[in-house]
Short mmCIF file of C-alpha atoms in Angstrom, two decimals:
data_model
loop_
_atom_site.label_atom_id
_atom_site.label_comp_id
_atom_site.label_asym_id
_atom_site.label_seq_id
_atom_site.Cartn_x
_atom_site.Cartn_y
_atom_site.Cartn_z
CA UNK A 1 -44.54 -27.70 5.96
CA UNK A 2 -42.79 -27.27 2.94
CA UNK A 3 -44.57 -25.14 0.15
CA UNK A 4 -46.38 -27.07 -2.43
CA UNK A 5 -44.77 -25.23 -5.28
CA UNK A 6 -41.51 -26.92 -4.44
CA UNK A 7 -42.81 -30.28 -4.89
CA UNK A 8 -44.81 -29.97 -7.80
CA UNK A 9 -41.94 -28.70 -9.84
CA UNK A 10 -39.98 -31.71 -8.93
CA UNK A 11 -41.33 -34.17 -11.71
CA UNK A 12 -38.88 -33.88 -14.49
CA UNK A 13 -37.68 -36.94 -16.22
CA UNK A 14 -34.71 -38.75 -14.93
CA UNK A 15 -32.78 -38.75 -18.15
CA UNK A 16 -33.31 -34.98 -18.63
CA UNK A 17 -32.04 -34.21 -15.42
CA UNK A 18 -28.95 -36.29 -15.69
CA UNK A 19 -28.22 -34.32 -18.92
CA UNK A 20 -28.75 -31.04 -17.29
CA UNK A 21 -26.30 -31.76 -14.44
CA UNK A 22 -23.76 -33.21 -16.66
CA UNK A 23 -23.90 -29.94 -18.47
CA UNK A 24 -23.29 -28.16 -15.25
CA UNK A 25 -20.22 -29.86 -14.18
CA UNK A 26 -21.42 -32.78 -12.03
CA UNK A 27 -22.57 -32.79 -8.35
CA UNK A 28 -20.98 -33.87 -5.28
CA UNK A 29 -23.90 -34.77 -2.95
CA UNK A 30 -27.31 -36.45 -3.53
CA UNK A 31 -27.80 -36.94 -7.39
CA UNK A 32 -30.40 -34.89 -8.73
CA UNK A 33 -31.26 -37.70 -11.11
CA UNK A 34 -34.15 -38.78 -8.77
CA UNK A 35 -36.82 -36.22 -8.57
CA UNK A 36 -39.43 -38.08 -6.40
CA UNK A 37 -40.41 -36.79 -3.06
CA UNK A 38 -39.29 -33.40 -1.45
CA UNK A 39 -36.36 -31.28 -2.84
CA UNK A 40 -34.56 -28.95 -0.49
CA UNK A 41 -31.56 -26.77 -0.50
CA UNK A 42 -29.07 -26.72 -3.31
CA UNK A 43 -25.91 -24.74 -3.52
CA UNK A 44 -23.60 -23.86 -6.35
CA UNK A 45 -19.93 -23.31 -5.30
CA UNK A 46 -17.62 -20.48 -6.02
CA UNK A 47 -14.22 -20.85 -7.48
CA UNK A 48 -12.00 -23.32 -5.62
CA UNK A 49 -15.09 -25.43 -4.93
CA UNK A 50 -15.64 -27.87 -1.90
CA UNK A 51 -12.38 -28.60 -0.04
CA UNK A 52 -11.07 -25.08 0.12
CA UNK A 53 -11.12 -25.24 3.99
CA UNK A 54 -12.74 -21.98 3.84
CA UNK A 55 -15.53 -20.28 2.13
CA UNK A 56 -17.10 -22.93 0.04
CA UNK A 57 -16.63 -25.51 2.85
CA UNK A 58 -18.69 -23.26 5.20
CA UNK A 59 -21.54 -23.22 2.74
CA UNK A 60 -21.40 -27.01 2.49
CA UNK A 61 -21.64 -27.04 6.40
CA UNK A 62 -24.77 -25.05 6.27
CA UNK A 63 -26.28 -27.48 3.69
CA UNK A 64 -25.34 -30.39 5.61
CA UNK A 65 -27.12 -29.12 8.65
CA UNK A 66 -30.27 -28.38 6.75
CA UNK A 67 -30.15 -31.81 5.12
CA UNK A 68 -29.80 -33.49 8.46
CA UNK A 69 -32.53 -31.28 10.33
CA UNK A 70 -35.17 -31.20 7.51
CA UNK A 71 -34.50 -34.64 5.96
CA UNK A 72 -34.79 -33.64 2.13
CA UNK A 73 -32.58 -34.08 -0.86
CA UNK A 74 -29.87 -31.68 -1.30
CA UNK A 75 -27.36 -31.02 -4.12
CA UNK A 76 -24.22 -29.19 -4.46
CA UNK A 77 -22.45 -28.54 -7.60
CA UNK A 78 -18.88 -27.48 -8.53
CA UNK A 79 -17.79 -24.73 -10.80
CA UNK A 80 -15.95 -25.46 -14.10
CA UNK A 81 -12.67 -23.74 -15.30
CA UNK A 82 -13.28 -20.94 -17.39
CA UNK A 83 -17.01 -20.86 -17.17
CA UNK A 84 -19.03 -18.04 -18.32
CA UNK A 85 -22.23 -16.25 -16.85
CA UNK A 86 -24.31 -18.59 -19.21
CA UNK A 87 -22.75 -21.55 -17.62
CA UNK A 88 -23.67 -20.25 -14.21
CA UNK A 89 -27.18 -19.36 -15.40
CA UNK A 90 -27.72 -23.02 -16.75
CA UNK A 91 -26.43 -24.57 -13.57
CA UNK A 92 -28.89 -22.34 -11.31
CA UNK A 93 -31.75 -22.93 -13.74
CA UNK A 94 -31.17 -26.65 -13.61
CA UNK A 95 -31.41 -26.76 -9.97
CA UNK A 96 -34.49 -24.51 -9.87
CA UNK A 97 -36.19 -26.55 -12.55
CA UNK A 98 -35.61 -29.70 -10.65
CA UNK A 99 -37.36 -28.39 -7.65
CA UNK A 100 -34.72 -27.54 -5.43
CA UNK A 101 -35.73 -24.50 -3.10
CA UNK A 102 -33.72 -22.62 -2.04
CA UNK A 103 -30.94 -22.22 -4.48
CA UNK A 104 -27.94 -20.61 -3.37
CA UNK A 105 -24.99 -19.19 -5.36
CA UNK A 106 -21.78 -19.11 -3.40
CA UNK A 107 -19.95 -15.85 -4.35
CA UNK A 108 -20.49 -12.55 -6.00
CA UNK A 109 -19.64 -14.17 -9.40
CA UNK A 110 -23.12 -15.37 -9.47
CA UNK A 111 -24.80 -12.10 -9.63
CA UNK A 112 -25.44 -11.77 -13.20
CA UNK A 113 -26.67 -15.32 -13.80
CA UNK A 114 -28.92 -15.22 -10.59
CA UNK A 115 -30.62 -12.01 -11.63
CA UNK A 116 -31.69 -13.58 -14.83
CA UNK A 117 -32.68 -17.05 -13.36
CA UNK A 118 -34.68 -15.30 -10.45
CA UNK A 119 -36.82 -13.65 -12.90
CA UNK A 120 -37.65 -17.05 -14.72
CA UNK A 121 -38.32 -19.01 -11.39
CA UNK A 122 -40.41 -16.45 -9.21
CA UNK A 123 -41.70 -19.33 -7.01
CA UNK A 124 -38.22 -20.30 -6.01
CA UNK A 125 -36.28 -18.59 -3.44
CA UNK A 126 -32.71 -17.85 -4.37
CA UNK A 127 -29.72 -16.84 -2.21
CA UNK A 128 -26.30 -15.23 -3.08
CA UNK A 129 -23.23 -14.92 -0.70
CA UNK A 130 -21.35 -11.93 -0.91
CA UNK A 131 -23.41 -9.81 -3.23
CA UNK A 132 -25.94 -7.07 -2.31
CA UNK A 133 -26.81 -5.88 -5.86
CA UNK A 134 -29.75 -8.09 -6.52
CA UNK A 135 -33.21 -6.45 -5.75
CA UNK A 136 -35.89 -9.16 -6.13
CA UNK A 137 -38.76 -10.47 -4.19
CA UNK A 138 -37.30 -14.02 -4.42
CA UNK A 139 -33.55 -13.13 -3.60
CA UNK A 140 -31.80 -13.00 -0.39
CA UNK A 141 -28.56 -11.11 -0.57
CA UNK A 142 -26.38 -12.86 2.17
CA UNK A 143 -23.62 -10.38 3.03
CA UNK A 144 -21.20 -9.80 5.96
CA UNK A 145 -19.14 -6.93 7.43
CA UNK A 146 -15.93 -8.57 6.71
CA UNK A 147 -14.11 -5.53 7.49
CA UNK A 148 -15.05 -5.69 11.22
CA UNK A 149 -13.70 -9.26 11.60
CA UNK A 150 -10.57 -8.06 9.71
CA UNK A 151 -9.98 -5.03 11.98
CA UNK A 152 -9.81 -7.52 14.97
CA UNK A 153 -7.55 -9.49 13.02
CA UNK A 154 -5.24 -6.45 12.70
CA UNK A 155 -5.23 -5.97 16.35
CA UNK A 156 -4.18 -9.54 16.88
CA UNK A 157 -1.38 -9.14 14.21
CA UNK A 158 -0.14 -5.81 15.75
CA UNK A 159 -0.13 -7.36 19.18
CA UNK A 160 1.86 -10.54 17.98
CA UNK A 161 4.47 -9.11 15.63
CA UNK A 162 7.94 -9.06 16.90
CA UNK A 163 9.21 -7.44 13.71
CA UNK A 164 6.81 -4.70 13.53
CA UNK A 165 5.96 -5.99 9.86
CA UNK A 166 3.10 -7.94 9.00
CA UNK A 167 1.45 -9.02 5.72
CA UNK A 168 -1.88 -9.17 3.83
CA UNK A 169 -2.56 -11.37 1.02
CA UNK A 170 -5.75 -10.74 -1.05
CA UNK A 171 -6.83 -13.45 -3.70
CA UNK A 172 -8.32 -10.98 -6.25
CA UNK A 173 -8.40 -7.34 -6.48
CA UNK A 174 -12.19 -6.71 -6.04
CA UNK A 175 -14.27 -4.53 -3.76
CA UNK A 176 -15.16 -7.54 -1.48
CA UNK A 177 -11.58 -8.11 -0.66
CA UNK A 178 -10.72 -4.52 -0.27
CA UNK A 179 -12.94 -4.75 2.74
CA UNK A 180 -10.64 -7.51 4.39
CA UNK A 181 -7.44 -5.18 3.52
CA UNK A 182 -9.11 -2.00 4.67
CA UNK A 183 -10.47 -3.41 8.27
CA UNK A 184 -6.99 -5.26 8.73
CA UNK A 185 -4.94 -2.23 8.00
CA UNK A 186 -6.85 -0.13 10.08
CA UNK A 187 -6.72 -2.57 13.02
CA UNK A 188 -3.15 -2.77 12.71
CA UNK A 189 -2.37 1.09 12.63
CA UNK A 190 -4.96 1.86 15.51
CA UNK A 191 -3.19 -0.59 17.64
CA UNK A 192 0.20 0.18 16.78
CA UNK A 193 1.09 2.93 14.22
CA UNK A 194 4.79 1.69 14.06
CA UNK A 195 3.79 -1.40 12.44
CA UNK A 196 4.27 -1.75 8.64
CA UNK A 197 1.51 -3.64 6.67
CA UNK A 198 2.61 -5.11 3.32
CA UNK A 199 -0.32 -5.89 1.23
CA UNK A 200 -0.65 -7.51 -2.17
CA UNK A 201 -3.17 -9.29 -4.55
CA UNK A 202 -2.49 -12.32 -6.19
CA UNK A 203 -4.62 -11.59 -9.51
CA UNK A 204 -6.84 -8.93 -10.81
CA UNK A 205 -9.46 -11.27 -11.97
CA UNK A 206 -10.91 -14.57 -10.44
CA UNK A 207 -10.37 -16.19 -13.90
CA UNK A 208 -6.50 -15.92 -13.29
CA UNK A 209 -6.80 -18.15 -10.40
CA UNK A 210 -6.45 -15.70 -7.25
CA UNK A 211 -8.88 -17.88 -5.34
CA UNK A 212 -7.92 -21.17 -6.35
CA UNK A 213 -4.06 -21.12 -6.48
CA UNK A 214 -2.19 -22.35 -3.28
CA UNK A 215 1.09 -21.95 -5.30
CA UNK A 216 0.48 -18.29 -5.88
CA UNK A 217 -0.41 -17.66 -2.19
CA UNK A 218 2.64 -19.49 -1.02
CA UNK A 219 4.94 -17.44 -3.23
CA UNK A 220 3.22 -14.24 -2.04
CA UNK A 221 3.58 -15.15 1.43
CA UNK A 222 7.22 -15.94 1.08
CA UNK A 223 8.00 -12.73 -0.58
CA UNK A 224 6.33 -10.85 2.46
CA UNK A 225 8.21 -13.05 4.93
CA UNK A 226 11.57 -12.25 3.22
CA UNK A 227 10.69 -8.47 3.87
CA UNK A 228 10.36 -9.50 7.67
CA UNK A 229 6.61 -10.03 7.89
CA UNK A 230 6.09 -12.18 10.85
CA UNK A 231 2.25 -12.38 10.82
CA UNK A 232 0.43 -13.06 7.52
CA UNK A 233 -3.43 -12.64 6.93
CA UNK A 234 -4.81 -14.01 3.72
CA UNK A 235 -8.29 -13.35 2.29
CA UNK A 236 -7.86 -15.69 -0.74
CA UNK A 237 -10.00 -18.75 -0.65
CA UNK A 238 -8.23 -21.78 -1.59
CA UNK A 239 -4.96 -19.80 -2.34
CA UNK A 240 -4.87 -19.08 1.50
CA UNK A 241 -3.71 -22.67 2.04
CA UNK A 242 -0.41 -21.68 0.40
CA UNK A 243 0.03 -18.68 2.73
CA UNK A 244 -0.66 -20.84 5.76
CA UNK A 245 1.88 -23.40 4.37
CA UNK A 246 4.40 -20.79 3.87
CA UNK A 247 3.99 -19.28 7.49
CA UNK A 248 4.29 -22.71 8.94
CA UNK A 249 7.38 -23.34 7.06
CA UNK A 250 9.02 -20.27 8.25
CA UNK A 251 7.60 -20.56 11.81
CA UNK A 252 5.67 -17.36 11.84
CA UNK A 253 2.06 -16.63 12.47
CA UNK A 254 -0.74 -17.03 9.83
CA UNK A 255 -4.29 -15.72 10.36
CA UNK A 256 -7.05 -17.67 8.47
CA UNK A 257 -10.11 -16.53 6.96
CA UNK A 258 -13.88 -17.44 6.61
CA UNK A 259 -13.73 -20.65 8.55
CA UNK A 260 -11.97 -21.63 11.76
CA UNK A 261 -8.89 -22.79 9.75
CA UNK A 262 -7.30 -24.22 13.00
CA UNK A 263 -9.83 -26.90 13.06
CA UNK A 264 -9.64 -27.66 9.35
CA UNK A 265 -8.46 -31.26 8.90
CA UNK A 266 -6.59 -30.55 5.70
CA UNK A 267 -4.56 -27.92 7.61
CA UNK A 268 -3.88 -29.84 10.90
CA UNK A 269 -0.27 -30.12 10.20
CA UNK A 270 -0.05 -26.23 9.99
CA UNK A 271 -2.37 -25.45 12.87
CA UNK A 272 0.23 -24.68 15.51
CA UNK A 273 1.05 -21.61 13.22
CA UNK A 274 -2.64 -20.50 12.76
CA UNK A 275 -2.99 -17.74 15.42
CA UNK A 276 -6.60 -17.23 14.61
CA UNK A 277 -9.16 -16.77 11.71
CA UNK A 278 -11.28 -13.78 10.95
CA UNK A 279 -14.60 -15.82 10.40
CA UNK A 280 -17.92 -15.13 8.77
CA UNK A 281 -20.75 -17.56 9.41
CA UNK A 282 -21.73 -18.52 5.89
CA UNK A 283 -22.79 -21.95 7.24
CA UNK A 284 -25.50 -20.03 9.33
CA UNK A 285 -26.53 -17.86 6.48
CA UNK A 286 -27.06 -20.75 4.17
CA UNK A 287 -28.84 -22.86 6.81
CA UNK A 288 -30.93 -19.80 8.03
CA UNK A 289 -32.27 -19.22 4.52
CA UNK A 290 -33.06 -22.85 4.02
CA UNK A 291 -35.05 -22.76 7.38
CA UNK A 292 -36.90 -19.64 6.26
CA UNK A 293 -38.12 -21.43 3.22
CA UNK A 294 -38.86 -24.43 5.41
CA UNK A 295 -41.00 -22.27 7.71
CA UNK A 296 -42.89 -20.82 4.71
CA UNK A 297 -41.26 -17.20 5.33
CA UNK A 298 -38.53 -16.97 3.03
CA UNK A 299 -35.66 -14.47 3.77
CA UNK A 300 -35.44 -11.94 0.97
CA UNK A 301 -33.64 -8.55 0.38
CA UNK A 302 -30.19 -7.90 2.15
CA UNK A 303 -29.58 -10.16 5.18
CA UNK A 304 -26.27 -9.05 6.81
CA UNK A 305 -24.09 -10.60 9.39
CA UNK A 306 -21.98 -8.47 11.45
CA UNK A 307 -19.88 -8.19 14.74
CA UNK A 308 -22.84 -7.36 16.74
CA UNK A 309 -24.93 -10.33 15.58
CA UNK A 310 -21.96 -12.56 16.18
CA UNK A 311 -21.86 -13.67 12.53
CA UNK A 312 -18.28 -12.28 12.13
CA UNK A 313 -15.46 -12.49 14.47
CA UNK A 314 -12.22 -14.08 15.48
CA UNK A 315 -11.85 -17.74 16.28
CA UNK A 316 -10.08 -18.68 19.52
CA UNK A 317 -9.39 -22.39 19.01
CA UNK A 318 -5.59 -22.13 19.22
CA UNK A 319 -4.61 -21.99 23.03
CA UNK A 320 -1.86 -19.83 22.51
CA UNK A 321 -4.19 -17.10 21.16
CA UNK A 322 -7.04 -17.86 23.54
CA UNK A 323 -4.88 -17.75 26.65
CA UNK A 324 -2.94 -14.64 25.85
CA UNK A 325 -4.75 -12.25 28.37
CA UNK A 326 -3.12 -8.96 26.94
CA UNK A 327 -4.13 -9.92 23.34
CA UNK A 328 -7.74 -10.94 24.48
CA UNK A 329 -8.14 -7.70 26.36
CA UNK A 330 -7.12 -5.61 23.35
CA UNK A 331 -9.42 -7.66 21.14
CA UNK A 332 -12.38 -7.24 23.60
CA UNK A 333 -11.89 -3.54 23.77
CA UNK A 334 -11.80 -3.14 20.14
CA UNK A 335 -14.76 -5.17 19.59
CA UNK A 336 -16.88 -3.37 22.11
CA UNK A 337 -15.84 -0.08 20.45
CA UNK A 338 -16.76 -1.32 16.99
CA UNK A 339 -20.31 -2.46 18.09
CA UNK A 340 -20.96 0.69 20.00
CA UNK A 341 -20.06 2.71 17.07
CA UNK A 342 -17.16 4.43 18.62
CA UNK A 343 -14.66 2.82 15.95
CA UNK A 344 -15.88 3.28 12.50
CA UNK A 345 -14.19 0.45 10.37
CA UNK A 346 -13.48 1.37 6.86
CA UNK A 347 -14.49 -0.98 3.95
CA UNK A 348 -12.20 0.34 1.34
#
């Protein structure tokens, strides 16, 4: 049974809700203008929004699973260009006020806003993906050991390169993306010290479009390809689509991120050049938080996904990757050593 508090706070007037949602940049699932009945999971997207074929879309998949299983109203709201922490706070507050529970901010950029809103709505469970800084009784910090999956991506890259040069494209120069770079570079070097890694970031801040600019990703990848990189790994959100496009155009390997990008419909025409993807199961993290609230035992504190739990890893949808016995053996060995602790993967 769902908690009574979720239902009792869902009685705001239709007009007020419509105004609140309009101020937050609109929605893309069930309209919050109807507040009758049970209100469930709501998510607020990170930069790039739904349709990034990566991070945000994984969160949406978790929302859709919860919606189907629990049969309640859900909501998902897009970010707006140039928004401030105050804008994010208003968005989260609007969702909590309507009675949605849990409310999840997708991305570390929600940290400041969520800390404030969680204090105002102590009966609502909040979740934040990719941030571990909020310590509150009603907040779950949904984080992952991305460096472990990235290490395996590095192994795959080092075993697949023919030029002994591979690339890494980071969306924004922030600690979260440093984890991807560090793990990848370590995986490459541990597998073959002769392989050169060309690493670069698209922007210094998210506001400059590092996670939302496929054109920037494409240009960066083309530059690395000119320097002989024949495997390019991107941890850049929507910008990663440009990296994959450039790889396909030049008939080299791309390694996707967060979601299994080989399976993404929008990337179907490039899939023959997507070797694998370093995945993190944002969908399960989102769904599991919703289920914990549904069960009356909300998750709080740091909730971490890693290689051992199976919540990070490499996808094997591409047959050329899955059927490569030598490559698979190398990845299996590395995975076992990481889980056992024999390999300590760097996070910076």
